[in-house]
CSV table of C-alpha atoms and ligand atoms in Angstrom, one decimal:
chain,number,residue,atom,x,y,z
A,1,MET,CA,-126.1,84.5,-147.0
A,2,LEU,CA,-126.8,82.2,-149.9
A,3,LYS,CA,-125.9,79.0,-148.1
A,4,GLY,CA,-128.6,76.3,-148.8
A,5,LYS,CA,-130.7,78.7,-150.9
A,6,GLN,CA,-132.5,77.3,-153.9
A,7,ILE,CA,-131.7,79.5,-156.9
A,8,VAL,CA,-133.2,79.1,-160.4
A,9,LEU,CA,-130.8,80.6,-162.9
A,10,GLY,CA,-132.4,81.2,-166.3
A,11,VAL,CA,-130.1,81.6,-169.3
A,12,THR,CA,-131.4,83.0,-172.5
A,13,GLY,CA,-130.0,83.3,-176.0
A,14,GLY,CA,-127.3,86.0,-176.2
A,15,ILE,CA,-123.6,86.1,-176.7
A,16,ALA,CA,-123.2,86.9,-172.9
A,17,ALA,CA,-124.6,83.4,-172.1
A,18,TYR,CA,-121.0,82.3,-171.3
A,19,LYS,CA,-120.8,84.8,-168.5
A,20,ALA,CA,-123.7,83.0,-166.7
A,21,VAL,CA,-121.1,80.2,-166.1
A,22,GLU,CA,-119.1,82.6,-163.9
A,23,LEU,CA,-122.2,83.7,-162.2
A,24,LEU,CA,-123.1,80.1,-161.5
A,25,ARG,CA,-119.7,79.5,-160.1
A,26,LEU,CA,-120.0,82.5,-157.7
A,27,LEU,CA,-123.5,81.2,-156.6
A,28,THR,CA,-122.4,77.7,-155.9
A,29,LYS,CA,-119.2,78.9,-154.2
A,30,ALA,CA,-121.4,80.8,-151.8
A,31,GLY,CA,-123.3,77.6,-151.0
A,32,ALA,CA,-126.4,78.0,-153.1
A,33,ASP,CA,-128.1,75.0,-154.8
A,34,VAL,CA,-128.5,76.3,-158.4
A,35,HIS,CA,-131.0,74.9,-160.9
A,36,VAL,CA,-130.3,76.1,-164.4
A,37,ILE,CA,-133.0,76.6,-167.1
A,38,MET,CA,-131.9,77.3,-170.6
A,39,THR,CA,-134.0,78.6,-173.4
A,40,ARG,CA,-133.6,76.9,-176.8
A,41,ALA,CA,-131.7,80.0,-178.1
A,42,ALA,CA,-129.3,79.8,-175.1
A,43,GLN,CA,-128.3,76.3,-176.2
A,44,GLU,CA,-127.0,77.8,-179.5
A,45,PHE,CA,-124.4,79.7,-177.5
A,46,ILE,CA,-123.4,77.3,-174.8
A,47,ALA,CA,-123.9,73.6,-174.1
A,48,PRO,CA,-126.2,72.6,-171.2
A,49,LEU,CA,-123.5,70.1,-170.1
A,50,THR,CA,-121.3,73.0,-168.9
A,51,PHE,CA,-124.1,74.2,-166.5
A,52,GLN,CA,-125.0,70.7,-165.5
A,53,THR,CA,-121.4,69.9,-164.5
A,54,LEU,CA,-120.9,73.1,-162.5
A,55,SER,CA,-124.2,73.1,-160.8
A,56,ALA,CA,-124.3,69.3,-160.1
A,57,ASN,CA,-128.0,69.5,-161.0
A,58,PRO,CA,-129.8,68.5,-164.2
A,59,VAL,CA,-130.3,71.4,-166.6
A,60,HIS,CA,-133.9,72.1,-167.7
A,61,THR,CA,-134.5,72.8,-171.3
A,62,GLU,CA,-137.9,71.5,-172.1
A,63,LEU,CA,-141.3,72.4,-170.6
A,64,PHE,CA,-142.7,68.9,-171.0
A,65,ASN,CA,-139.7,66.6,-170.6
A,66,LEU,CA,-141.3,63.3,-169.7
A,67,ILE,CA,-138.6,62.2,-167.2
A,68,ALA,CA,-138.3,65.6,-165.5
A,69,GLU,CA,-142.1,65.9,-165.5
A,70,ARG,CA,-142.4,62.6,-163.7
A,71,GLU,CA,-139.7,63.5,-161.2
A,72,ILE,CA,-140.4,67.2,-160.4
A,73,GLY,CA,-143.2,68.5,-162.5
A,74,HIS,CA,-142.9,71.7,-164.5
A,75,ILE,CA,-144.0,74.0,-161.7
A,76,ALA,CA,-141.8,72.5,-159.0
A,77,LEU,CA,-138.8,74.7,-159.6
A,78,ALA,CA,-141.0,77.8,-159.3
A,79,ASP,CA,-142.3,76.6,-156.0
A,80,ARG,CA,-138.9,75.5,-154.7
A,81,ALA,CA,-137.0,78.7,-155.6
A,82,ASP,CA,-135.8,81.2,-153.0
A,83,LEU,CA,-134.7,83.4,-155.9
A,84,CYS,CA,-134.9,83.4,-159.7
A,85,ILE,CA,-132.2,85.1,-161.8
A,86,ILE,CA,-132.3,85.5,-165.5
A,87,ALA,CA,-128.8,86.3,-166.8
A,88,PRO,CA,-128.5,87.2,-169.6
A,89,ALA,CA,-132.0,88.2,-170.3
A,90,THR,CA,-132.9,89.1,-173.9
A,91,ALA,CA,-135.4,91.7,-175.0
A,92,ASN,CA,-137.5,88.8,-176.3
A,93,VAL,CA,-137.7,87.0,-172.9
A,94,ILE,CA,-138.3,90.2,-171.0
A,95,GLY,CA,-141.1,91.1,-173.5
A,96,LYS,CA,-142.7,87.7,-173.1
A,97,ILE,CA,-142.7,87.9,-169.3
A,98,ALA,CA,-144.1,91.5,-169.4
A,99,ALA,CA,-146.9,90.3,-171.7
A,100,GLY,CA,-147.7,87.2,-169.5
A,101,ILE,CA,-146.5,84.7,-172.1
A,102,ALA,CA,-145.4,81.4,-170.6
A,103,ASP,CA,-144.5,79.1,-173.5
A,104,ASP,CA,-141.3,77.5,-172.4
A,105,MET,CA,-139.7,76.2,-169.2
A,106,LEU,CA,-138.2,79.5,-168.2
A,107,THR,CA,-141.1,81.8,-168.8
A,108,THR,CA,-143.5,79.3,-167.1
A,109,THR,CA,-141.3,79.1,-164.1
A,110,ILE,CA,-141.0,82.9,-163.8
A,111,MET,CA,-144.7,83.3,-164.2
A,112,ALA,CA,-145.5,80.6,-161.5
A,113,THR,CA,-142.9,81.6,-158.9
A,114,LYS,CA,-143.6,83.6,-155.7
A,115,ALA,CA,-139.8,84.1,-155.2
A,116,PRO,CA,-138.1,87.4,-156.1
A,117,VAL,CA,-137.0,87.6,-159.7
A,118,LEU,CA,-133.8,89.3,-160.7
A,119,ILE,CA,-133.3,90.2,-164.3
A,120,ALA,CA,-130.0,91.1,-165.9
A,121,PRO,CA,-130.7,92.4,-169.4
A,122,ALA,CA,-128.1,92.1,-172.2
A,123,MET,CA,-128.9,93.3,-175.7
A,124,ASN,CA,-128.1,95.8,-178.5
A,125,VAL,CA,-128.2,99.4,-177.4
A,126,ASN,CA,-131.0,100.3,-179.9
A,127,MET,CA,-133.1,97.5,-178.5
A,128,TYR,CA,-132.3,98.6,-175.0
A,129,THR,CA,-133.4,102.2,-175.7
A,130,ASN,CA,-136.4,101.1,-177.8
A,131,PRO,CA,-139.6,102.5,-176.1
A,132,ILE,CA,-141.2,99.0,-176.4
A,133,TYR,CA,-138.4,97.5,-174.4
A,134,ARG,CA,-138.5,100.5,-171.9
A,135,ASN,CA,-142.2,99.9,-171.4
A,136,ASN,CA,-141.7,96.2,-170.7
A,137,GLU,CA,-139.0,96.9,-168.2
A,138,GLU,CA,-141.2,99.5,-166.4
A,139,THR,CA,-144.1,97.1,-166.3
A,140,LEU,CA,-142.0,94.4,-164.7
A,141,MET,CA,-140.4,96.9,-162.2
A,142,ASP,CA,-143.9,98.0,-161.2
A,143,CYS,CA,-144.8,94.4,-160.6
A,144,GLY,CA,-141.7,94.1,-158.2
A,145,TYR,CA,-139.3,92.4,-160.6
A,146,LEU,CA,-135.7,93.5,-159.8
A,147,PHE,CA,-133.2,94.6,-162.5
A,148,VAL,CA,-129.4,94.8,-162.6
A,149,ALA,CA,-128.7,97.5,-165.1
A,150,PRO,CA,-126.5,96.6,-168.0
A,151,ALA,CA,-123.1,98.2,-168.4
A,152,THR,CA,-122.0,100.6,-171.1
A,153,GLY,CA,-119.3,99.6,-173.6
A,154,THR,CA,-118.6,97.9,-176.9
A,155,LEU,CA,-121.4,95.4,-177.6
A,156,ALA,CA,-120.9,92.1,-179.4
A,157,CYS,CA,-122.9,93.5,-182.4
A,158,GLY,CA,-120.2,96.3,-182.8
A,159,TRP,CA,-122.3,99.1,-181.4
A,160,GLU,CA,-121.2,101.2,-178.5
A,161,GLY,CA,-123.5,102.0,-175.6
A,162,GLU,CA,-125.7,100.5,-172.9
A,163,GLY,CA,-126.7,96.9,-173.2
A,164,LYS,CA,-123.6,94.9,-172.1
A,165,LEU,CA,-124.5,92.3,-169.4
A,166,ALA,CA,-123.6,93.5,-165.9
A,167,SER,CA,-120.5,91.8,-164.5
A,168,PRO,CA,-121.1,88.4,-162.8
A,169,GLU,CA,-119.9,90.0,-159.5
A,170,SER,CA,-122.5,92.7,-159.6
A,171,ILE,CA,-125.3,90.3,-160.5
A,172,PHE,CA,-124.1,88.1,-157.6
A,173,GLU,CA,-124.2,91.1,-155.2
A,174,ALA,CA,-127.7,92.0,-156.4
A,175,ALA,CA,-128.8,88.4,-155.9
A,176,VAL,CA,-127.5,88.5,-152.3
A,177,ALA,CA,-129.2,91.8,-151.7
A,178,ALA,CA,-132.5,90.4,-153.2
A,179,ILE,CA,-132.7,87.8,-150.5
A,180,SER,CA,-131.2,89.7,-147.6
A,181,PRO,CA,-133.3,91.3,-144.9
A,182,THR,CA,-134.1,94.9,-145.9
A,183,ASP,CA,-134.3,96.3,-142.4
A,184,LEU,CA,-131.8,99.1,-143.2
A,185,ARG,CA,-133.8,100.4,-146.2
A,186,GLY,CA,-134.2,104.2,-146.0
A,187,GLN,CA,-131.2,104.6,-143.8
A,188,THR,CA,-128.0,106.4,-144.7
A,189,ILE,CA,-125.1,104.8,-142.9
A,190,MET,CA,-121.6,106.3,-142.8
A,191,ILE,CA,-118.8,103.8,-142.1
A,192,THR,CA,-115.2,104.6,-141.6
A,193,ALA,CA,-112.6,102.0,-142.2
A,194,GLY,CA,-108.8,101.3,-142.3
A,195,PRO,CA,-105.9,103.2,-140.9
A,196,THR,CA,-104.9,106.8,-141.3
A,197,ARG,CA,-101.4,107.9,-142.3
A,198,GLU,CA,-99.8,110.9,-140.7
A,199,GLU,CA,-96.9,112.0,-142.8
A,200,LEU,CA,-93.5,113.0,-141.4
A,201,ASP,CA,-92.0,113.8,-144.7
A,202,PRO,CA,-92.5,112.8,-148.4
A,203,VAL,CA,-91.4,109.2,-147.7
A,204,ARG,CA,-92.4,108.4,-144.1
A,205,PHE,CA,-95.6,108.2,-142.1
A,206,ILE,CA,-97.0,107.1,-138.8
A,207,SER,CA,-99.8,104.5,-139.2
A,208,ASN,CA,-101.2,101.2,-137.8
A,209,HIS,CA,-102.0,97.7,-138.8
A,210,SER,CA,-105.7,98.2,-139.7
A,211,SER,CA,-106.5,96.3,-143.0
A,212,GLY,CA,-109.9,97.9,-143.4
A,213,ARG,CA,-111.6,94.4,-143.4
A,214,MET,CA,-113.9,95.1,-140.4
A,215,GLY,CA,-115.2,98.4,-141.9
A,216,TYR,CA,-115.5,97.0,-145.4
A,217,ALA,CA,-117.5,94.0,-144.1
A,218,LEU,CA,-119.9,96.5,-142.4
A,219,ALA,CA,-120.2,98.5,-145.5
A,220,LYS,CA,-120.9,95.5,-147.7
A,221,ASN,CA,-123.5,94.0,-145.3
A,222,ALA,CA,-125.3,97.4,-144.7
A,223,GLN,CA,-125.6,97.9,-148.4
A,224,ARG,CA,-127.0,94.4,-148.9
A,225,ARG,CA,-129.6,95.2,-146.2
A,226,GLY,CA,-130.9,98.2,-148.1
A,227,ALA,CA,-128.9,101.1,-146.6
A,228,ARG,CA,-127.3,103.8,-148.6
A,229,VAL,CA,-123.7,103.5,-147.5
A,230,VAL,CA,-121.0,106.1,-147.5
A,231,LEU,CA,-117.6,104.5,-146.8
A,232,ILE,CA,-114.8,106.8,-145.7
A,233,SER,CA,-111.7,104.7,-146.0
A,234,GLY,CA,-108.0,105.2,-145.2
A,235,PRO,CA,-105.5,103.5,-147.5
A,236,VAL,CA,-106.2,99.8,-147.7
A,237,ASN,CA,-105.8,97.0,-150.3
A,238,LEU,CA,-109.4,96.0,-150.6
A,239,PRO,CA,-111.8,96.2,-153.6
A,240,ALA,CA,-114.6,98.8,-153.3
A,241,PRO,CA,-117.7,97.1,-152.0
A,242,PHE,CA,-120.5,96.9,-154.5
A,243,GLY,CA,-123.0,99.8,-154.5
A,244,VAL,CA,-121.2,101.8,-151.8
A,245,GLU,CA,-120.1,105.4,-152.1
A,246,LEU,CA,-116.4,105.2,-151.4
A,247,VAL,CA,-114.3,108.2,-150.3
A,248,GLY,CA,-110.6,107.6,-149.9
A,249,VAL,CA,-108.6,109.6,-147.4
A,250,GLU,CA,-105.0,109.5,-146.0
A,251,SER,CA,-104.8,111.4,-142.7
A,252,ALA,CA,-107.0,111.9,-139.7
A,253,LYS,CA,-107.5,115.5,-140.7
A,254,GLU,CA,-108.7,114.4,-144.2
A,255,MET,CA,-111.0,111.8,-142.6
A,256,GLN,CA,-112.4,114.5,-140.3
A,257,ALA,CA,-113.1,116.8,-143.2
A,258,GLU,CA,-114.8,114.1,-145.3
A,259,VAL,CA,-116.9,112.8,-142.4
A,260,MET,CA,-118.1,116.3,-141.4
A,261,ALA,CA,-118.8,117.3,-145.0
A,262,ARG,CA,-121.1,114.3,-145.5
A,263,ILE,CA,-122.7,113.9,-142.1
A,264,GLY,CA,-125.9,115.7,-143.0
A,265,GLY,CA,-128.6,113.2,-143.8
A,266,CYS,CA,-126.7,110.3,-142.2
A,267,THR,CA,-128.9,108.3,-139.8
A,268,ALA,CA,-126.0,106.3,-138.3
A,269,VAL,CA,-122.2,106.4,-138.2
A,270,ILE,CA,-120.1,103.3,-137.5
A,271,LYS,CA,-116.5,104.3,-136.8
A,272,ALA,CA,-114.4,101.1,-137.4
A,273,ALA,CA,-111.4,103.1,-138.6
A,274,ALA,CA,-108.2,103.0,-136.6
A,275,VAL,CA,-107.5,106.7,-136.6
A,276,ALA,CA,-104.0,107.7,-135.6
A,277,ASP,CA,-104.2,109.5,-132.3
A,278,TYR,CA,-101.1,111.6,-132.9
A,279,ARG,CA,-99.4,113.2,-135.9
A,280,PRO,CA,-96.1,115.0,-136.3
A,281,ARG,CA,-96.4,118.7,-135.4
A,282,VAL,CA,-94.5,119.5,-138.5
A,283,ARG,CA,-94.5,117.7,-141.8
A,284,SER,CA,-91.1,118.2,-143.5
A,285,GLY,CA,-91.3,119.2,-147.2
A,286,GLU,CA,-88.0,117.5,-147.8
A,287,LYS,CA,-86.9,114.0,-146.8
A,288,ILE,CA,-85.5,114.1,-143.2
A,289,LYS,CA,-81.8,113.3,-143.4
A,290,LYS,CA,-80.1,110.8,-141.2
A,291,LYS,CA,-77.7,112.8,-139.0
A,292,ASP,CA,-77.6,112.1,-135.3
A,293,ALA,CA,-77.9,108.8,-133.5
A,294,GLU,CA,-81.3,109.8,-132.2
A,295,LEU,CA,-84.2,111.7,-133.6
A,296,SER,CA,-87.0,113.1,-131.5
A,297,LEU,CA,-90.4,113.7,-133.1
A,298,GLU,CA,-92.8,116.2,-131.7
A,299,LEU,CA,-96.3,114.8,-132.0
A,300,VAL,CA,-99.6,116.6,-131.5
A,301,LYS,CA,-103.1,115.1,-131.1
A,302,THR,CA,-105.2,114.5,-134.2
A,303,PRO,CA,-108.9,115.6,-134.1
A,304,ASP,CA,-111.1,113.0,-132.3
A,305,ILE,CA,-113.7,112.6,-135.0
A,306,LEU,CA,-116.0,110.3,-133.0
A,307,ALA,CA,-116.0,112.7,-130.0
A,308,GLU,CA,-116.8,115.6,-132.4
A,309,LEU,CA,-119.8,113.6,-133.8
A,310,GLY,CA,-120.9,112.9,-130.2
A,311,ARG,CA,-121.0,116.7,-129.5
A,312,LEU,CA,-123.3,117.4,-132.5
A,313,GLU,CA,-126.6,118.9,-131.4
A,314,LYS,CA,-128.7,116.7,-133.7
A,315,ARG,CA,-126.5,113.6,-134.0
A,316,PRO,CA,-127.1,110.4,-135.8
A,317,LEU,CA,-126.9,107.0,-134.1
A,318,LEU,CA,-123.2,106.6,-133.2
A,319,VAL,CA,-121.4,103.3,-133.0
A,320,GLY,CA,-117.8,103.4,-131.9
A,321,PHE,CA,-115.0,100.8,-131.7
A,322,ALA,CA,-112.5,100.4,-129.0
A,323,ALA,CA,-109.3,98.4,-129.7
A,324,GLU,CA,-107.7,97.5,-126.4
A,325,THR,CA,-104.9,95.3,-125.2
A,326,GLY,CA,-106.2,95.2,-121.6
A,327,ASN,CA,-108.9,96.3,-119.2
A,328,LEU,CA,-111.3,96.0,-122.1
A,329,ASN,CA,-114.6,96.7,-120.3
A,330,GLU,CA,-113.2,99.6,-118.3
A,331,PHE,CA,-111.6,101.5,-121.3
A,332,ALA,CA,-114.4,100.7,-123.7
A,333,ALA,CA,-117.0,102.0,-121.2
A,334,ARG,CA,-115.0,105.1,-120.7
A,335,LYS,CA,-114.9,105.8,-124.5
A,336,LEU,CA,-118.7,105.0,-124.7
A,337,LYS,CA,-119.3,107.8,-122.2
A,338,GLU,CA,-116.7,110.3,-123.1
A,339,LYS,CA,-117.4,110.1,-126.9
A,340,ASN,CA,-121.2,110.1,-126.3
A,341,VAL,CA,-121.9,107.1,-128.5
A,342,ASP,CA,-124.9,104.7,-128.5
A,343,PHE,CA,-122.9,101.6,-128.3
A,344,ILE,CA,-119.3,100.6,-128.6
A,345,VAL,CA,-117.7,97.5,-130.1
A,346,ALA,CA,-114.8,96.5,-127.9
A,347,ASN,CA,-112.0,94.4,-129.4
A,348,ASP,CA,-109.4,92.6,-127.3
A,349,ILE,CA,-106.5,93.0,-129.7
A,350,SER,CA,-104.1,91.1,-127.5
A,351,GLN,CA,-105.4,88.0,-129.1
A,352,PRO,CA,-103.7,87.1,-132.5
A,353,ASP,CA,-107.0,86.0,-134.1
A,354,ALA,CA,-108.9,89.2,-133.4
A,355,GLY,CA,-108.7,92.9,-134.2
A,356,PHE,CA,-106.1,94.2,-136.6
A,357,ASN,CA,-105.3,92.7,-140.0
A,358,VAL,CA,-106.9,89.2,-139.5
A,359,GLU,CA,-110.1,87.7,-141.0
A,360,THR,CA,-111.8,87.1,-137.7
A,361,ASN,CA,-112.8,89.2,-134.7
A,362,ARG,CA,-114.1,88.7,-131.2
A,363,ALA,CA,-116.1,91.5,-129.6
A,364,ARG,CA,-118.1,92.7,-126.7
A,365,LEU,CA,-120.9,95.3,-127.3
A,366,LEU,CA,-121.3,97.8,-124.5
A,367,PHE,CA,-124.5,99.9,-124.4
A,368,ARG,CA,-125.5,103.1,-122.6
A,369,ASP,CA,-128.0,101.2,-120.4
A,370,GLY,CA,-125.1,99.1,-119.0
A,371,ARG,CA,-125.8,96.0,-121.1
A,372,CYS,CA,-122.6,94.1,-122.2
A,373,LEU,CA,-123.1,91.4,-124.8
A,374,GLU,CA,-120.2,89.1,-125.5
A,375,TYR,CA,-119.7,87.4,-128.8
A,376,PRO,CA,-117.3,84.5,-129.6
A,377,LEU,CA,-114.7,84.5,-132.3
A,378,MET,CA,-116.3,84.8,-135.8
A,379,SER,CA,-115.6,86.1,-139.2
A,380,LYS,CA,-115.6,89.9,-139.6
A,381,ASP,CA,-118.6,89.4,-142.0
A,382,ALA,CA,-120.5,87.6,-139.3
A,383,LEU,CA,-119.6,90.2,-136.7
A,384,ALA,CA,-120.7,93.0,-139.1
A,385,ALA,CA,-124.1,91.3,-139.4
A,386,VAL,CA,-124.4,91.2,-135.6
A,387,ILE,CA,-123.5,94.9,-135.2
A,388,LEU,CA,-126.0,95.8,-138.0
A,389,ASP,CA,-128.7,93.8,-136.2
A,390,HIS,CA,-128.2,96.1,-133.2
A,391,VAL,CA,-128.0,99.2,-135.4
A,392,ALA,CA,-131.3,98.2,-137.0
A,393,THR,CA,-132.9,97.7,-133.6
A,394,GLU,CA,-131.6,101.0,-132.2
A,395,LEU,CA,-132.7,102.9,-135.3
A,396,ALA,CA,-136.2,101.3,-135.2
A,397,ALA,CA,-136.5,102.4,-131.5
A,398,LYS,CA,-135.5,106.0,-132.3
B,401,PMT,O1,-109.2,97.1,-140.2
B,401,PMT,P1,-109.0,95.7,-139.6
B,401,PMT,O2,-107.7,95.1,-139.9
B,401,PMT,O3,-110.2,94.8,-140.0
B,401,PMT,O4,-109.1,95.8,-138.0
B,401,PMT,C1,-110.3,96.2,-137.4
B,401,PMT,C2,-110.0,97.2,-136.2
B,401,PMT,C3,-109.2,96.5,-135.1
B,401,PMT,C4,-109.3,98.4,-136.7
B,401,PMT,C5,-111.4,97.6,-135.7
B,401,PMT,O5,-112.1,96.5,-135.3
B,401,PMT,C6,-111.3,98.6,-134.5
B,401,PMT,O6,-111.2,98.2,-133.4
B,401,PMT,N1,-111.3,99.9,-134.9
B,401,PMT,C7,-111.1,101.0,-133.9
B,401,PMT,C8,-109.6,101.1,-133.6
B,401,PMT,C9,-109.3,102.3,-132.8
B,401,PMT,O7,-108.7,103.2,-133.3
B,401,PMT,O8,-109.8,102.3,-131.6
B,401,PMT,P2,-109.6,103.5,-130.5
B,401,PMT,O9,-109.9,102.8,-129.2
B,401,PMT,O10,-108.2,104.1,-130.7
B,401,PMT,O11,-110.6,104.5,-130.9
B,401,PMT,C10,-112.0,104.6,-130.4
B,401,PMT,C11,-113.0,105.1,-131.4
B,401,PMT,O12,-112.7,106.5,-131.7
B,401,PMT,C12,-112.9,104.4,-132.7
B,401,PMT,O13,-114.3,104.2,-133.1
B,401,PMT,C13,-112.1,105.3,-133.6
B,401,PMT,O14,-112.6,105.2,-135.0
B,401,PMT,C14,-112.5,106.7,-133.0
B,401,PMT,N2,-111.4,107.7,-133.2
B,401,PMT,C15,-110.2,107.5,-132.6
B,401,PMT,C16,-109.3,108.5,-132.7
B,401,PMT,C17,-109.6,109.7,-133.4
B,401,PMT,N3,-108.7,110.6,-133.5
B,401,PMT,N4,-110.8,109.8,-134.0
B,401,PMT,C18,-111.7,108.9,-133.9
B,401,PMT,O15,-112.8,109.0,-134.4
């Protein structure tokens, strides 16, 4: 998403300036070309050389530096930027921007740019709650400036409260969202991910190899594109995607309950979860003891959540998945029809590089009008973007 993007990173004078180094690292790792501007006060906290080394670009500190002026001009960065970020942003700099003051390289660039501007404030809690600051923030928000709210905690000045710079990871996520398409804004998308576990007794369960990666990639990308995302997840080892409402479940029954409890207001549901089709009829309260050479388990069907959604009178847009080891088109087309979904993502899981517990996936999308679109092997992130393109198109046509 950030590959090849020109990003101006403004660093102002606060103790959190050192955290801008980590943010710079995340941005460059994602392929962005980052140009750092430091205010004079920022240089009291951290040396420009650190940013210069890590960005591989000269750091801008003076408005009228003769060499920089000859080479790029003091407005060039503003013109070139796809996105400007100020992190940390002091009350002073935010006040100057709100008042239209452009008296150094950073405020001049911000004033002159047409790119989105993302501000991550960091200051003392009393400054943050001061009505003057609140007015300035509101003025800038009204003008379309974006903010990443600070965290609450112990501040460098010793006070407790709001004002701590948001984590570099959340500023990075907000930066990605700021330059992502917003074609899912206004939509509430429910995504299910991961496996379910159907317990036999307190120590054993029936499950599958789903890692949750496909569902989490969908959740992350839908959130970046402006959707409100509810992620119902079976047990996985993945961090919660930024800005997503995460609901953890274990069994198919629990997943069914959480999905149905939250379905009101959802405009689309994407069911990437690998829900166990069967569960033991009886769950033993005690550990089942090893006695005979053989043990038979009686299994009963779990609720088919997707089919239940398909039967709703007023149903949201439904996207199903089909994981198959053969006859991909035939079985996926049958599920599309039987579960009454709008389109289905068919995975050929006989391939080692696609489907369960790998970073990549290869899919065919089957639609109700008979279209079948085949996509080559790609990362789950890239496939999530493709699926969401179709979700956006179908929602727009509704
Ligand atoms: O999690 P990863 O490691 O990233 O792997 C991704 C994946 C392979 C799990 C994913 O891409 C995928 O294919 N998910 C669906 C797997 C599956 O259970 O397919 P199915 O053909 O058994 O089910 C068809 C559809 O019905 C699915 O959307 C499933 O969520 C849904 N279903 C199935 C059974 C059930 N009881 N309730 C359901 O809602």
